[in-house]
Coordinates of C-alpha atoms and ligand atoms in Angstrom, one line a residue:
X768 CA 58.2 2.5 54.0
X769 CA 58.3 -0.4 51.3
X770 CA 61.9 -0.4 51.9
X771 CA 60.9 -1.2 55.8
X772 CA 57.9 -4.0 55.1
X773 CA 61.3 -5.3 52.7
X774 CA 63.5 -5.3 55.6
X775 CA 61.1 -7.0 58.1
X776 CA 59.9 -9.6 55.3
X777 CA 63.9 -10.6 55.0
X778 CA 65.0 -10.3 58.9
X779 CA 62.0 -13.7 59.2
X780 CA 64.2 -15.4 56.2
X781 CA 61.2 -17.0 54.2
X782 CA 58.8 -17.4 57.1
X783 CA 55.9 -15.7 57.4
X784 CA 54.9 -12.4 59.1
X785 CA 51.6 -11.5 59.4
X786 CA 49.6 -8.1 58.3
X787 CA 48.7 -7.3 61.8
X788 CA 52.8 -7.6 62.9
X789 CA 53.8 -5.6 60.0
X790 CA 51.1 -2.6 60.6
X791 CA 51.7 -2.7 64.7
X792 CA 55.5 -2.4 63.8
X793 CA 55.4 0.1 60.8
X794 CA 52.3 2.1 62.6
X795 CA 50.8 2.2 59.2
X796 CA 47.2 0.5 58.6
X797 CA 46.8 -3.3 57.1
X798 CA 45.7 -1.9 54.0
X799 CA 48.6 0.1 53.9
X800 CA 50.6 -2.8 54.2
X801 CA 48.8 -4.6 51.4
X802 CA 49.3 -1.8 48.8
X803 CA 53.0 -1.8 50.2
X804 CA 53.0 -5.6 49.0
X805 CA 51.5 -5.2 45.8
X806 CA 54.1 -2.0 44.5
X807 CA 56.6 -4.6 45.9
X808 CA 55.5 -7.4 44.2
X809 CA 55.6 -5.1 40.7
X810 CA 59.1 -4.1 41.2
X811 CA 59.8 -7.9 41.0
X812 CA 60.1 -9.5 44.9
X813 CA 58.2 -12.2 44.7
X814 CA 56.2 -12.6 47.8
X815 CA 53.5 -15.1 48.7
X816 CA 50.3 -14.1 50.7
X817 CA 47.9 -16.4 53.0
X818 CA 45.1 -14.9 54.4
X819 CA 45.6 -16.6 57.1
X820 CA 49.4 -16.6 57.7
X821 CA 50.1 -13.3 56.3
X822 CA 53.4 -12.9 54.0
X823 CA 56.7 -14.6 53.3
X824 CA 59.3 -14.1 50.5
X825 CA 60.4 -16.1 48.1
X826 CA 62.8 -13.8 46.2
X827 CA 64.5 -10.6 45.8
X828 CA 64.7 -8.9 42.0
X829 CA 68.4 -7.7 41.1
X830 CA 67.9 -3.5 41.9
X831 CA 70.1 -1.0 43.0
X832 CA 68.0 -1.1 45.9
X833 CA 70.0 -0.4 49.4
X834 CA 68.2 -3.4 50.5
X835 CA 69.9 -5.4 48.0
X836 CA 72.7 -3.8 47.6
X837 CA 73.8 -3.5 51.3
X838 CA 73.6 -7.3 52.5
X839 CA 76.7 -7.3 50.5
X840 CA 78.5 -4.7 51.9
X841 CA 81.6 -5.1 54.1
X842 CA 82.5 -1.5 54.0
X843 CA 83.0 0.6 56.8
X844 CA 81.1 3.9 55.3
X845 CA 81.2 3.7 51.9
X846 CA 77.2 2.5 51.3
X847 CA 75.8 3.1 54.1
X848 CA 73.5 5.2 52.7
X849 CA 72.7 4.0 49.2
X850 CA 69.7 6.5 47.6
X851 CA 68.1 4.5 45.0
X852 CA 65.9 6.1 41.7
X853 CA 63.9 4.4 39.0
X854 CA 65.3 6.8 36.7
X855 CA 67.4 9.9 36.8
X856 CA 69.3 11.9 33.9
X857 CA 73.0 11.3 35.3
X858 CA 73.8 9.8 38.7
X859 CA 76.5 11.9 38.8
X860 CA 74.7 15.0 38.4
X861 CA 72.3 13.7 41.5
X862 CA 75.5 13.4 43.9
X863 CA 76.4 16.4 42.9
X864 CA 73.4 18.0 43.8
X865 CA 73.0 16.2 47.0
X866 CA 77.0 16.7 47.8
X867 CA 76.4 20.8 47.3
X868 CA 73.0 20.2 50.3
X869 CA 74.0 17.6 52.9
X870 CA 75.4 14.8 51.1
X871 CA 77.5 12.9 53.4
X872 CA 80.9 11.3 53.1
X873 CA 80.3 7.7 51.5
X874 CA 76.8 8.0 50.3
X875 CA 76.2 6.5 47.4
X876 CA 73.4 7.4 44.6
X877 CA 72.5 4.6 41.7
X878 CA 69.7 4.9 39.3
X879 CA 68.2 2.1 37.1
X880 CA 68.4 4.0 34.4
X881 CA 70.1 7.5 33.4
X882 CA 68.5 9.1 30.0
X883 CA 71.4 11.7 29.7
X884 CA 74.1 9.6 31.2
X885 CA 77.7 11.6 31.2
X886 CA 80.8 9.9 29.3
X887 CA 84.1 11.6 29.5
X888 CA 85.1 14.9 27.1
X889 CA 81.4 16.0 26.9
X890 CA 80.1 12.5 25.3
X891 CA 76.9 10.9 26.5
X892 CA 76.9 7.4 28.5
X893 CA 73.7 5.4 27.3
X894 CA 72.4 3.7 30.5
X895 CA 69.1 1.6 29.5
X896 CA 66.6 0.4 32.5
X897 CA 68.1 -2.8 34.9
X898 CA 70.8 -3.2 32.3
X899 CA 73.7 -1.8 34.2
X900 CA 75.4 -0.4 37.3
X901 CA 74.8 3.5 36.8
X902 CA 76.3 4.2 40.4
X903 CA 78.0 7.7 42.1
X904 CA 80.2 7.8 45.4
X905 CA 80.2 11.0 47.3
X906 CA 83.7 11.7 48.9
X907 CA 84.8 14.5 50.9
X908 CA 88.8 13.9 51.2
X909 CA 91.3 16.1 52.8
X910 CA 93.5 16.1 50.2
X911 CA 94.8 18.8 47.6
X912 CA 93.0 19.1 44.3
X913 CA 95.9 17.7 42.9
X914 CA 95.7 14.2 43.9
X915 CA 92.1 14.3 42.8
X916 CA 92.6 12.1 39.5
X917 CA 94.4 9.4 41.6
X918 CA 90.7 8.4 42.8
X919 CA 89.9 7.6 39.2
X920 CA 92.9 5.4 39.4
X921 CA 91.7 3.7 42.7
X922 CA 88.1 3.2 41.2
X923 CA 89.6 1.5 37.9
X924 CA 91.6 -0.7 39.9
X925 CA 87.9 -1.4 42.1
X926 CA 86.3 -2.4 39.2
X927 CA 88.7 -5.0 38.1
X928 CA 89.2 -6.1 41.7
X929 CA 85.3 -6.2 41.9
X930 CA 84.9 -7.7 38.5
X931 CA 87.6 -10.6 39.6
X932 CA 85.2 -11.5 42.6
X933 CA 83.2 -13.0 39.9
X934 CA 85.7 -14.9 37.5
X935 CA 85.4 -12.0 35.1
X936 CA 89.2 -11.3 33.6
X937 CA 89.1 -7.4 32.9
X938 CA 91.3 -4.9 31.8
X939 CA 92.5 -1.1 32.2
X940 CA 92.9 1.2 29.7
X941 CA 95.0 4.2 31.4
X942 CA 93.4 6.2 33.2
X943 CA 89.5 5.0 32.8
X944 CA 88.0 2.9 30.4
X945 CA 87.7 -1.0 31.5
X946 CA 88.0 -3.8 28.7
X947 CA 87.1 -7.2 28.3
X948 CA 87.9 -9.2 25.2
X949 CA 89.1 -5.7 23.9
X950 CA 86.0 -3.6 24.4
X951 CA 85.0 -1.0 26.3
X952 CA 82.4 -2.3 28.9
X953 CA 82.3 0.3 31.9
X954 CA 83.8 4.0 32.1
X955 CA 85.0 6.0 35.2
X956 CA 83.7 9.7 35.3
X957 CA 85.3 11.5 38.4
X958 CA 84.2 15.2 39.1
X959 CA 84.8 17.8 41.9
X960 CA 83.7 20.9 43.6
X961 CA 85.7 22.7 45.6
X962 CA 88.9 25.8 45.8
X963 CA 92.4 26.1 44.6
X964 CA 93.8 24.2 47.2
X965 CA 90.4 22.8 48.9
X966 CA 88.2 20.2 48.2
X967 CA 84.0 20.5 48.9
X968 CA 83.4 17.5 47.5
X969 CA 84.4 14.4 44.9
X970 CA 81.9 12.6 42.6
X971 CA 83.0 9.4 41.3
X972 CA 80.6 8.2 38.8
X973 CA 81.1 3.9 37.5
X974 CA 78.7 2.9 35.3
X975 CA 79.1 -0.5 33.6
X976 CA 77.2 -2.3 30.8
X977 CA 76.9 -5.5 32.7
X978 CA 73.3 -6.8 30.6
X979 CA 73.2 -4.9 27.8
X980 CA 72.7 -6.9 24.8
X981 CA 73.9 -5.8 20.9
X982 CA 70.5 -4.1 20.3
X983 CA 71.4 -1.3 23.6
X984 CA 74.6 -0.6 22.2
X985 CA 74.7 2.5 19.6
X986 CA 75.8 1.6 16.5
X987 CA 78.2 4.0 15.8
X988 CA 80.2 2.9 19.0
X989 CA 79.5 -1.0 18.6
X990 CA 83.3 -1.9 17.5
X991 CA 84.3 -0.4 21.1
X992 CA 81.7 -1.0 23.7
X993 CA 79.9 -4.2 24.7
X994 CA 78.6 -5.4 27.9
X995 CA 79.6 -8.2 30.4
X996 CA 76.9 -9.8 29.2
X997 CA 77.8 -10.4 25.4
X998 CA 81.7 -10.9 26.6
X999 CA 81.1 -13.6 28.7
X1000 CA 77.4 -14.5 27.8
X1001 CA 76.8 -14.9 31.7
X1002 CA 74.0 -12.8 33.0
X1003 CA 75.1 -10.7 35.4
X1004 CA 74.0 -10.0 39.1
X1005 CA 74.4 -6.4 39.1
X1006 CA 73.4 -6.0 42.8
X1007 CA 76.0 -8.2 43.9
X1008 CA 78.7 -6.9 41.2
X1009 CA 77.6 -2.9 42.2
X1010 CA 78.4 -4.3 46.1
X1011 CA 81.8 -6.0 45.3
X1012 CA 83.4 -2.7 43.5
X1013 CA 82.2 -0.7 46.0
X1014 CA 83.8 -2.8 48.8
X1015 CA 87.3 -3.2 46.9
X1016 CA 86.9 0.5 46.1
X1017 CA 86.4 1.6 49.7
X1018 CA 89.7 -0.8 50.8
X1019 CA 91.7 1.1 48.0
X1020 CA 90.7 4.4 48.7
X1021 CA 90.9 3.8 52.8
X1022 CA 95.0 3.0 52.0
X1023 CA 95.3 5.7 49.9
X1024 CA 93.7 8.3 53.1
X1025 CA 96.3 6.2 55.4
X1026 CA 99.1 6.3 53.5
X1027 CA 99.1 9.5 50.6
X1028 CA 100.3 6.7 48.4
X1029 CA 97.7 4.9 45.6
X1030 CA 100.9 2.2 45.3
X1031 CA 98.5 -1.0 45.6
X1032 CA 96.0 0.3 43.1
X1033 CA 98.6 1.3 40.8
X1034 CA 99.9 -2.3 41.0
X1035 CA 96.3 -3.6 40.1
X1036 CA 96.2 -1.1 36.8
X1037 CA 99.9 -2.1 35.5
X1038 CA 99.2 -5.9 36.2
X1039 CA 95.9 -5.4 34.4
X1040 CA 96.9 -2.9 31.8
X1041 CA 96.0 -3.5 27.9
X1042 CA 98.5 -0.6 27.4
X1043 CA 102.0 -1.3 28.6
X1044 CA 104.0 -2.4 26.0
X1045 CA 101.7 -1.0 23.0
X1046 CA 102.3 1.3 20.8
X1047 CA 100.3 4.0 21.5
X1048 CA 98.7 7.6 20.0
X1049 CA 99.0 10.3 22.2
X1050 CA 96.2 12.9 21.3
X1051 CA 96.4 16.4 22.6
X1052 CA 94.3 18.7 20.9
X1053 CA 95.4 18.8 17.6
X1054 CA 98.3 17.3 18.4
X1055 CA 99.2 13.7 17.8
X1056 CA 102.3 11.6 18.9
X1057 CA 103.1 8.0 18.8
X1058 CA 105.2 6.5 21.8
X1059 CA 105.3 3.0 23.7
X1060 CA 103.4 2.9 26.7
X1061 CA 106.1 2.1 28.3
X1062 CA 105.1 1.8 32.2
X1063 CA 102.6 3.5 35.0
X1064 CA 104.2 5.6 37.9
X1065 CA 103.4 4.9 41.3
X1066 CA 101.5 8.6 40.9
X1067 CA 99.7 7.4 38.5
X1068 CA 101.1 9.0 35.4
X1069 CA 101.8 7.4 32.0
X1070 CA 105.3 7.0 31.1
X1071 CA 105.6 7.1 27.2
X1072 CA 108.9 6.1 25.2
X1073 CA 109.2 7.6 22.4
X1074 CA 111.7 6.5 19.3
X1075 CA 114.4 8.9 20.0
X1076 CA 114.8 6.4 23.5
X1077 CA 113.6 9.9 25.9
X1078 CA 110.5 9.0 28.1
X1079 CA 107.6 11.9 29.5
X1080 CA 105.1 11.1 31.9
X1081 CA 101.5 11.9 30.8
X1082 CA 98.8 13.2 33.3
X1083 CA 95.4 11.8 32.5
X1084 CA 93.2 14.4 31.9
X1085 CA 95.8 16.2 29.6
X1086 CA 95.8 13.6 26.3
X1087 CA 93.6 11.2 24.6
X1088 CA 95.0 7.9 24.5
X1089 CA 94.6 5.5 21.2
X1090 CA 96.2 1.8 20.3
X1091 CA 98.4 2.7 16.8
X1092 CA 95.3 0.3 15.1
X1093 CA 92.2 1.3 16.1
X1094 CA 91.1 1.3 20.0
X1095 CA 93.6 -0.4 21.9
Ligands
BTN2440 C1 83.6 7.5 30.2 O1 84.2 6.5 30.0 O2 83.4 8.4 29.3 C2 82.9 7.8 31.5 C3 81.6 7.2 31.7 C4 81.0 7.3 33.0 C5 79.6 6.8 33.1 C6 79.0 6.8 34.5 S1 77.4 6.1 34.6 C7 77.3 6.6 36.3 C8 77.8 8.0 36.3 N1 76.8 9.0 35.9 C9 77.0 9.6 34.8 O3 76.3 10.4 34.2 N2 78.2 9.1 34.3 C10 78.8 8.2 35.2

């Protein structure tokens, strides 16, 4: 219902709509509407109130909201339903829940805050309150288990696009991890349900650390992560950021549906890769093996050199990936 007095305050652009218009339309009573107004006005819309004229508003806070969030989409299902929380333990674990009910194809879940956010291999993903993007798409492709980690590709290559939208310069570290100015600043946790050779459902889970500042950041991971914030000491709109990767992720993923091929994605991770060129630790279990990362295959693999001149592809999923000194 708040989301509704939202809509109706934003359709009159600033003007003002009275109590009486808003209770006739909602079919809710005026004092309805006023408490509606006041838990609006504490989640940060500023909204002015006349007695006499009723209420107009003057701004919009940056939420996850899908009333700030959708004016910005362009997409053609992907959004459409955006279901917003406060806070939740892992936005990815809340798609997946919804995607095992009724969740349908494009919806998207975001959270203001996740207290046991989900990295990669196991690791937590610290996600403190109206700091970042802690978004999760639900998908439901017809395509073979197989070709599931190619969406991790497309959403890597969505961030960057959607990151470019704002003058931001990022870059890829094969398969997941996004860097600016060498640090790890959002991660890419994709996740399915489904049979051998049938898919129920895929979760892609984004979350970037767009306005964290140093004191967010766990110590013990400070030399890797950072925000967008401390990179490029802009403040971030998140609502509008969260709306651009979600439109260039729904153009990549369309043209991979169309065409079986994740080509132009693929060019968007080599052009933006920290990797190619580098020499590179491969880390498979307890095994460990240097090589030059040497290109990226229209699939999506890796392609390592190693010294002896022979080249292997590498599956993300399979190996760790670590610069010869240090991270990159
Ligand atoms: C990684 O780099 O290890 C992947 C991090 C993925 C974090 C995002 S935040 C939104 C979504 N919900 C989660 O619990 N994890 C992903």
């Amino acid at each position: 219902m708040k989301e509704d007095v939202i809509s109706i305050l934003k359709e009159n652009n600033g003007s003002y709509v009275s109590g009486q218009y808003l209770s006739i339309r909602l079919n809710v009573s005026r004092t309805a509407i006023w408490k509606y107004i006041k838990s609006l006005k504490e989640s940060g819309y500023i909204i002015e109130s006349s007695s006499k004229k009723g209420y107009r508003i003057i701004s919009s806070p940056d939420l996850l909201t899908s009333d700030e969030i959708k004016p910005h989409l362009i997409t053609k299902y992907l959004g459409h339903e955006i279901i917003h929380f406060d806070t939740l333990d892992s936005t990815n674990n809340k798609a997946k829940d919804i995607a095992s009910k009724v969740g349908a194809n494009g919806t998207v879940i975001t959270s203001e805050e996740q207290v046991s956010g989900k990295g990669r291999l196991g690791r937590q993903w610290v996600s403190p309150k109206y700091k970042g993007i802690w978004m999760s798409y639900i998908l439901r492709p017809h395509i073979e288990p197989i070709h599931v980690p190619k969406i991790t590709h497309i959403a890597a290559a969505a961030v960057v696009a959607g990151l470019s939208k704002l003058n931001i310069n990022a870059f890829i570290k094969w398969p997941n991890d996004i860097i600016v100015n060498g640090k790890k600043i959002c991660g890419i946790l994709t996740e399915m349900s489904g049979e051998i050779n049938c898919i129920d459902y895929v979760v892609v889970g984004i979350g970037i650390n767009a306005n964290l500042e140093t004191i967010d950041i766990p110590t013990d991971i400070i030399d890797k992560a950072s925000s967008l914030l401390i990179e490029t000491g802009k403040l971030i709109e998140r609502k509008i950021l969260a709306a651009e990767v979600i439109n260039s992720f729904e153009e990549l993923y369309e043209k991979f549906l169309n065409s079986g091929s994740i080509k132009d994605s693929i060019e968007i991770c080599r052009k933006n890769s920290i990797l190619l060129g580098k020499e590179i630790r491969i880390i498979n279990r307890q095994h460990e093996e240097t090589a030059i990362a040497a290109d990226i295959s229209d699939e999506g693999e890796l392609i390592a050199e190693f010294s002896d001149g022979t080249k292997r592809k590498i599956i993300s999923g399979e190996v760790s990936i670590r610069g010869l000194k240090g991270y990159i």
